[in-house]
PDB file of C-alpha atoms and ligand atoms in Angstrom:
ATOM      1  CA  UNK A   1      20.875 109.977  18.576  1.00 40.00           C
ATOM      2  CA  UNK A   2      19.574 107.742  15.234  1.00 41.00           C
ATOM      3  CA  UNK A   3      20.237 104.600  16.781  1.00 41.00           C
ATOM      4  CA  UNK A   4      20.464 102.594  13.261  1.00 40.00           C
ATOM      5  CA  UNK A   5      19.227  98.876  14.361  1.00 40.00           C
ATOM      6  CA  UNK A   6      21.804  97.201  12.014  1.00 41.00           C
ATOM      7  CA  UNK A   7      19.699  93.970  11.167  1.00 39.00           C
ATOM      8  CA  UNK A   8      22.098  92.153   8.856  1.00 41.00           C
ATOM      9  CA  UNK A   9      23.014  89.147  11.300  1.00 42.00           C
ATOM     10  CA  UNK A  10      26.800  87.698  10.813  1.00 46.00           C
ATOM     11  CA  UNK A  11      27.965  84.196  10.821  1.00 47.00           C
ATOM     12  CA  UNK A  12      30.908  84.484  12.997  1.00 47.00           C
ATOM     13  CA  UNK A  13      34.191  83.230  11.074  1.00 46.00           C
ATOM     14  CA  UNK A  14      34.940  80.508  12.975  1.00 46.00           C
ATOM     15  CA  UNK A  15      32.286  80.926  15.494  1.00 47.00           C
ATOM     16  CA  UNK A  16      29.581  78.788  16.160  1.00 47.00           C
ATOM     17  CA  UNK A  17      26.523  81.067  15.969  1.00 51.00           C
ATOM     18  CA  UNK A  18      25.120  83.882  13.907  1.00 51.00           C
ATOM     19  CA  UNK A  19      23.652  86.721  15.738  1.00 51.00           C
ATOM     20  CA  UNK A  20      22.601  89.986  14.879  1.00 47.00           C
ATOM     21  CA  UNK A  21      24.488  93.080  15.442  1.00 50.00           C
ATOM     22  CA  UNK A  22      21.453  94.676  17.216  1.00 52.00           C
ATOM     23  CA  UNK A  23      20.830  91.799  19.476  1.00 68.00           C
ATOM     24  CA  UNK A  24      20.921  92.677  23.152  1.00 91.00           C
ATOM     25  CA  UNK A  25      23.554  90.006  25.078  1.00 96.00           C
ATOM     26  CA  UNK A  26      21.617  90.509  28.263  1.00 95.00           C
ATOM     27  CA  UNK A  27      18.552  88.261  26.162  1.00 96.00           C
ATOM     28  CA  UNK A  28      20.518  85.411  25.940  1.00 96.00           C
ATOM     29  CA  UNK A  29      21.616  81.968  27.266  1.00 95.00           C
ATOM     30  CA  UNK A  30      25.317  80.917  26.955  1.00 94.00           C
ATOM     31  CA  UNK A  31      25.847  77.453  26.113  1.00 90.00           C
ATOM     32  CA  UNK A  32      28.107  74.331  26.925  1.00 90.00           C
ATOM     33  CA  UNK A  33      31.858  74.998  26.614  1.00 87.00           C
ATOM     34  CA  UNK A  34      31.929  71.690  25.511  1.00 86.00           C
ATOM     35  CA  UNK A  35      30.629  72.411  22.158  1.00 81.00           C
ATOM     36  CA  UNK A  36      32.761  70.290  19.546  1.00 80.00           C
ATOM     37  CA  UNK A  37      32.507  73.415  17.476  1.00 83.00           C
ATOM     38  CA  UNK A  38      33.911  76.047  19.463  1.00 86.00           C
ATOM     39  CA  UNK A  39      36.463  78.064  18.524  1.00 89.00           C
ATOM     40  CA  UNK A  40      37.442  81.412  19.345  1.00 95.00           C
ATOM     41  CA  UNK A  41      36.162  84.747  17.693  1.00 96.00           C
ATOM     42  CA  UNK A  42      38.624  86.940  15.672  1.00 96.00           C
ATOM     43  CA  UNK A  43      39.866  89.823  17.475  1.00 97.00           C
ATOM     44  CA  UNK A  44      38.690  91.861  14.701  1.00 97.00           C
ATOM     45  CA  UNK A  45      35.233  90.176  15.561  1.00 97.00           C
ATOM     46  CA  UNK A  46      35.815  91.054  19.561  1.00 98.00           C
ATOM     47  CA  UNK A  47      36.115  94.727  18.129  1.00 98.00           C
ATOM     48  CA  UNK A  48      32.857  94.679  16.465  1.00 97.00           C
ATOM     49  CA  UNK A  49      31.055  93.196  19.740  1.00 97.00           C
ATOM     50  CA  UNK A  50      32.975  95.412  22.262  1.00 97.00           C
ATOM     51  CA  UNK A  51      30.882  98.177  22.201  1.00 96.00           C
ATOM     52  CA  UNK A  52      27.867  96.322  23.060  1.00 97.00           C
ATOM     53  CA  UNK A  53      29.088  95.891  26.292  1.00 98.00           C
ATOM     54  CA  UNK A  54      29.279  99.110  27.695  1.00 97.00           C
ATOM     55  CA  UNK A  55      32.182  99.835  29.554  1.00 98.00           C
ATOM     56  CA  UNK A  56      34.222  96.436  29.464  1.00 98.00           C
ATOM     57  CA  UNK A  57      37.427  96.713  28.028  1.00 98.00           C
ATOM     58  CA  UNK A  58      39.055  94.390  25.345  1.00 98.00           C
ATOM     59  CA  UNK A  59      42.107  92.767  26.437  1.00 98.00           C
ATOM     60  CA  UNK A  60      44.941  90.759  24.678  1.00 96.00           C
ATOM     61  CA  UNK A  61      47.039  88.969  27.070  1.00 94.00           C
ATOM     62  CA  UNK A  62      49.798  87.178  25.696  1.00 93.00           C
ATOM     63  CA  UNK A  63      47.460  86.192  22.727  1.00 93.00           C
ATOM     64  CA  UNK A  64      44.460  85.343  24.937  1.00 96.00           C
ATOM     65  CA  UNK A  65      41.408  87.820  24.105  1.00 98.00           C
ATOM     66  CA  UNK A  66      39.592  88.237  27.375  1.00 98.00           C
ATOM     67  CA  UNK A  67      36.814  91.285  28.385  1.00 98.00           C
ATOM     68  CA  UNK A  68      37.478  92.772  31.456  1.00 98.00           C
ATOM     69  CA  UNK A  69      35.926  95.459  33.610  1.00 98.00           C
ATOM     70  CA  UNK A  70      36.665  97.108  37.440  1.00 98.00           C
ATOM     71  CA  UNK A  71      35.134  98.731  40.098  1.00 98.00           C
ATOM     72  CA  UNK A  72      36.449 100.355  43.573  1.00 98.00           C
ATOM     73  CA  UNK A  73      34.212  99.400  46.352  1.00 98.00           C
ATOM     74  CA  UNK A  74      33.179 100.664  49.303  1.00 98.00           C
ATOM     75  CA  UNK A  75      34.458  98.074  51.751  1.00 98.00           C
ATOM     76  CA  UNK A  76      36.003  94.328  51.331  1.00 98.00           C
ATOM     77  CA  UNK A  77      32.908  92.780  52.260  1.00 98.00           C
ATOM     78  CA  UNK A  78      31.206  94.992  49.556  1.00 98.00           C
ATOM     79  CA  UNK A  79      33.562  93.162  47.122  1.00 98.00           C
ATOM     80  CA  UNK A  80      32.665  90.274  47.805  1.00 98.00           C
ATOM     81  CA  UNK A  81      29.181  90.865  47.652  1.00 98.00           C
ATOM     82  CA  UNK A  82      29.682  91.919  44.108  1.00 98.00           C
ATOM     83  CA  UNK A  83      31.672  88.412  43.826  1.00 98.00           C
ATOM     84  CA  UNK A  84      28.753  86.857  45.094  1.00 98.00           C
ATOM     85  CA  UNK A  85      25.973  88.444  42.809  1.00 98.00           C
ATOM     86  CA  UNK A  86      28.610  87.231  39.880  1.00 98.00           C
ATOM     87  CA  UNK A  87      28.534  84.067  40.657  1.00 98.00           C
ATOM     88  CA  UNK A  88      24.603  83.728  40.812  1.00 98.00           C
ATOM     89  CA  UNK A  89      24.917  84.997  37.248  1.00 98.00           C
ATOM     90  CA  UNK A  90      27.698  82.901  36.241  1.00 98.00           C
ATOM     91  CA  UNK A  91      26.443  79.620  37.772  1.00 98.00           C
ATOM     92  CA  UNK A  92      22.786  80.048  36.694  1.00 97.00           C
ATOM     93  CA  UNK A  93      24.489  80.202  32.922  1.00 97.00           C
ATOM     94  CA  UNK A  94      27.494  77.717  33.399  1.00 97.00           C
ATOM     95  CA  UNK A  95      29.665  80.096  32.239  1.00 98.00           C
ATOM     96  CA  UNK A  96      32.394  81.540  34.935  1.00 98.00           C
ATOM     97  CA  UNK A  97      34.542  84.661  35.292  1.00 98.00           C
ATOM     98  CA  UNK A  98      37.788  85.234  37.218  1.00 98.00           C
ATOM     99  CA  UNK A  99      37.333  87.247  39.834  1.00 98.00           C
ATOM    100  CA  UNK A 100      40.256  89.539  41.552  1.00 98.00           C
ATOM    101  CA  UNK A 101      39.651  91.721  44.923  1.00 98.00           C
ATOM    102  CA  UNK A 102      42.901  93.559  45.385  1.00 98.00           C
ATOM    103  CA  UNK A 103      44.538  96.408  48.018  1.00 98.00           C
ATOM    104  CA  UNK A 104      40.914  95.926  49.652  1.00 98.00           C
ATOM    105  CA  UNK A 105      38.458  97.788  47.600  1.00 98.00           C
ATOM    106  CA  UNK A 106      39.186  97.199  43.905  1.00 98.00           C
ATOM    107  CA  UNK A 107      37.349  94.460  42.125  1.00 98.00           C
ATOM    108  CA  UNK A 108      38.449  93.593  38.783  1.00 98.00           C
ATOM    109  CA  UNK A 109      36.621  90.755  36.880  1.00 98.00           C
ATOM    110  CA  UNK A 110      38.493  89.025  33.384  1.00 98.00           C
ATOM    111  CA  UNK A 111      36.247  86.669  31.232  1.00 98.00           C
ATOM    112  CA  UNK A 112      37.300  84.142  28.382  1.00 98.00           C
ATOM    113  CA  UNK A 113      36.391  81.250  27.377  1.00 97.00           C
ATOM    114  CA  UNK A 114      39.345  79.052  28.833  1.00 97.00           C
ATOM    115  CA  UNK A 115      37.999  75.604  26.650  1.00 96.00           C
ATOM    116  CA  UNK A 116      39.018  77.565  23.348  1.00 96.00           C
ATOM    117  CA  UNK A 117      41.669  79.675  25.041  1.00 95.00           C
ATOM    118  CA  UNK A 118      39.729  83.097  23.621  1.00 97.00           C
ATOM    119  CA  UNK A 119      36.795  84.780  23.153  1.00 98.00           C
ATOM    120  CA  UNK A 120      33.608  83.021  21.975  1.00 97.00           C
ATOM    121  CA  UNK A 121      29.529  84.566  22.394  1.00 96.00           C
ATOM    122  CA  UNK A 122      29.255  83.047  25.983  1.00 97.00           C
ATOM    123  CA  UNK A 123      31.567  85.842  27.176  1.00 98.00           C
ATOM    124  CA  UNK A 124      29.792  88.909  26.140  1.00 98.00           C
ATOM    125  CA  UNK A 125      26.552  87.131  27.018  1.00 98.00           C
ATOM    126  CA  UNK A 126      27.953  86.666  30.779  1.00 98.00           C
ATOM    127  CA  UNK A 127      29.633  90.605  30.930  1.00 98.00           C
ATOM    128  CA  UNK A 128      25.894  91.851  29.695  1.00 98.00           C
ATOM    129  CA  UNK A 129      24.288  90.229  32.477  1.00 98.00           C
ATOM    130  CA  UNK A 130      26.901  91.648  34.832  1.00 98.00           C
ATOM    131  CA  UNK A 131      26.063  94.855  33.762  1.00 98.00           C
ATOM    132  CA  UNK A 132      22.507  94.483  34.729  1.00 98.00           C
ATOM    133  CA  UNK A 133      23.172  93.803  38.306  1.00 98.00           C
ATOM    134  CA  UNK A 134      22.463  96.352  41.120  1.00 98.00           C
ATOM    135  CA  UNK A 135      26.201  97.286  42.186  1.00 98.00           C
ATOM    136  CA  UNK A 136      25.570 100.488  42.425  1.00 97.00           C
ATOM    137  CA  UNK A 137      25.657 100.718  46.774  1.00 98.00           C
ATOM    138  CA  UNK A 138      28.145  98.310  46.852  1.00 98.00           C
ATOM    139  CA  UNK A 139      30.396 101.340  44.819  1.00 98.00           C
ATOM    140  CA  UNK A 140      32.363 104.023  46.189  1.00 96.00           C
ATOM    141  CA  UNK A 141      30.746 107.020  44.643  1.00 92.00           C
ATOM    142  CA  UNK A 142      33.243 109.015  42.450  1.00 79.00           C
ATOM    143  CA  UNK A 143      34.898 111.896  43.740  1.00 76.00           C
ATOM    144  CA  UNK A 144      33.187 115.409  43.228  1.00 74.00           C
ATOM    145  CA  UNK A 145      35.316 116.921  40.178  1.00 66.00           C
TER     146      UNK A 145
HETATM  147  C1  H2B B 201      30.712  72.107  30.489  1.00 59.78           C
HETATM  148  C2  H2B B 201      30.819  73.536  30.933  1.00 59.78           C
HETATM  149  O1  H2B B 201      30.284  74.366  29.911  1.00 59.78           O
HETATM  150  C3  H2B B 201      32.281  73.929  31.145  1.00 59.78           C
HETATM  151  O2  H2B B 201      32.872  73.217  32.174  1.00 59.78           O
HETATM  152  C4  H2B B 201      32.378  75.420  31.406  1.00 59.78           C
HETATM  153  C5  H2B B 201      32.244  75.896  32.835  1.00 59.78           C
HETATM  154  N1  H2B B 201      32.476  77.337  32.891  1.00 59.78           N
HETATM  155  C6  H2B B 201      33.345  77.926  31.998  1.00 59.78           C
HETATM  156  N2  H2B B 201      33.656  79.223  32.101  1.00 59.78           N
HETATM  157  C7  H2B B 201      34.537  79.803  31.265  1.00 59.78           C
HETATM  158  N3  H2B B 201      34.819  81.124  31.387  1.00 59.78           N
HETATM  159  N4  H2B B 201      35.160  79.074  30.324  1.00 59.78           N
HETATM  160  C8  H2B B 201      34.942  77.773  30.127  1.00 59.78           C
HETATM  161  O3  H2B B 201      35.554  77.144  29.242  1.00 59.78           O
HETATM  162  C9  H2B B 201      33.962  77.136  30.968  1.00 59.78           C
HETATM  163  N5  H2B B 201      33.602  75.866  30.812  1.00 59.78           N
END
């Protein structure tokens, strides 16, 4: 497939950053949530991001944008070594997900930016390093169709 590397870069309307719609998330650092400038993304903006982050979802719940993404396990413990691999991610970049481990084996993670009450870069920046971490033993494998 022509992968078109779209190089026009956007400033974000009410967003803090510009980036470029072929950047890769996983390259990046998120920053303080503290910013003075933060606000959070348009949902028409979360649209344009969403596939960039390969099979998180986009959520709106009760007007809060959030990403969010699950995974049955193989075994409790096997959920929470997922949990714990998250939070080397999510502490190393000060930016933190909420995690959920429910009827034993299914992990569902939601990420926002709770100091703007939406979406901002940070979030898709944190779900693209998720992505990159080995989960794959810790999965149950999907059933033979
Ligand atoms: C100063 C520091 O950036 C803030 O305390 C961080 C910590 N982790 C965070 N994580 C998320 N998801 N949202 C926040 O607003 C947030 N704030």
């Amino acid at each position: 497939m022509n992968h078109v590397a779209l190089s026009s870069s956007r400033k974000l309307r009410g967003g803090f950053r510009t980036f470029s719609t072929s950047e890769d998330f996983s390259a990046k650092k998120c920053v303080p949530c503290n910013a003075k400038d933060l606000r959070p993304m348009t949902e028409e903006t979360a649209n344009e991001l969403i596939s960039r982050v390969p099979e998180w979802n986009l959520v709106n719940e009760s007007g809060v944008l959030k990403l969010n993404r699950s995974w049955k396990v193989k075994s409790f413990l096997k959920g929470l070594e997922l949990f714990r691999l998250v939070a080397e991610v999510a502490e190393s970049e000060g930016h933190h997900p909420d995690l959920h481990l429910v009827g034993w084996n299914n992990v569902t993670i939601e990420i926002w930016t709770h100091a703007v009450g939406g979406l901002t870069e940070n979030d898709f920046i944190l779900a693209a390093k998720i992505n990159g971490l080995p989960l794959q033993d810790l999965l149950r494998r999907k059933a033979k169709s």
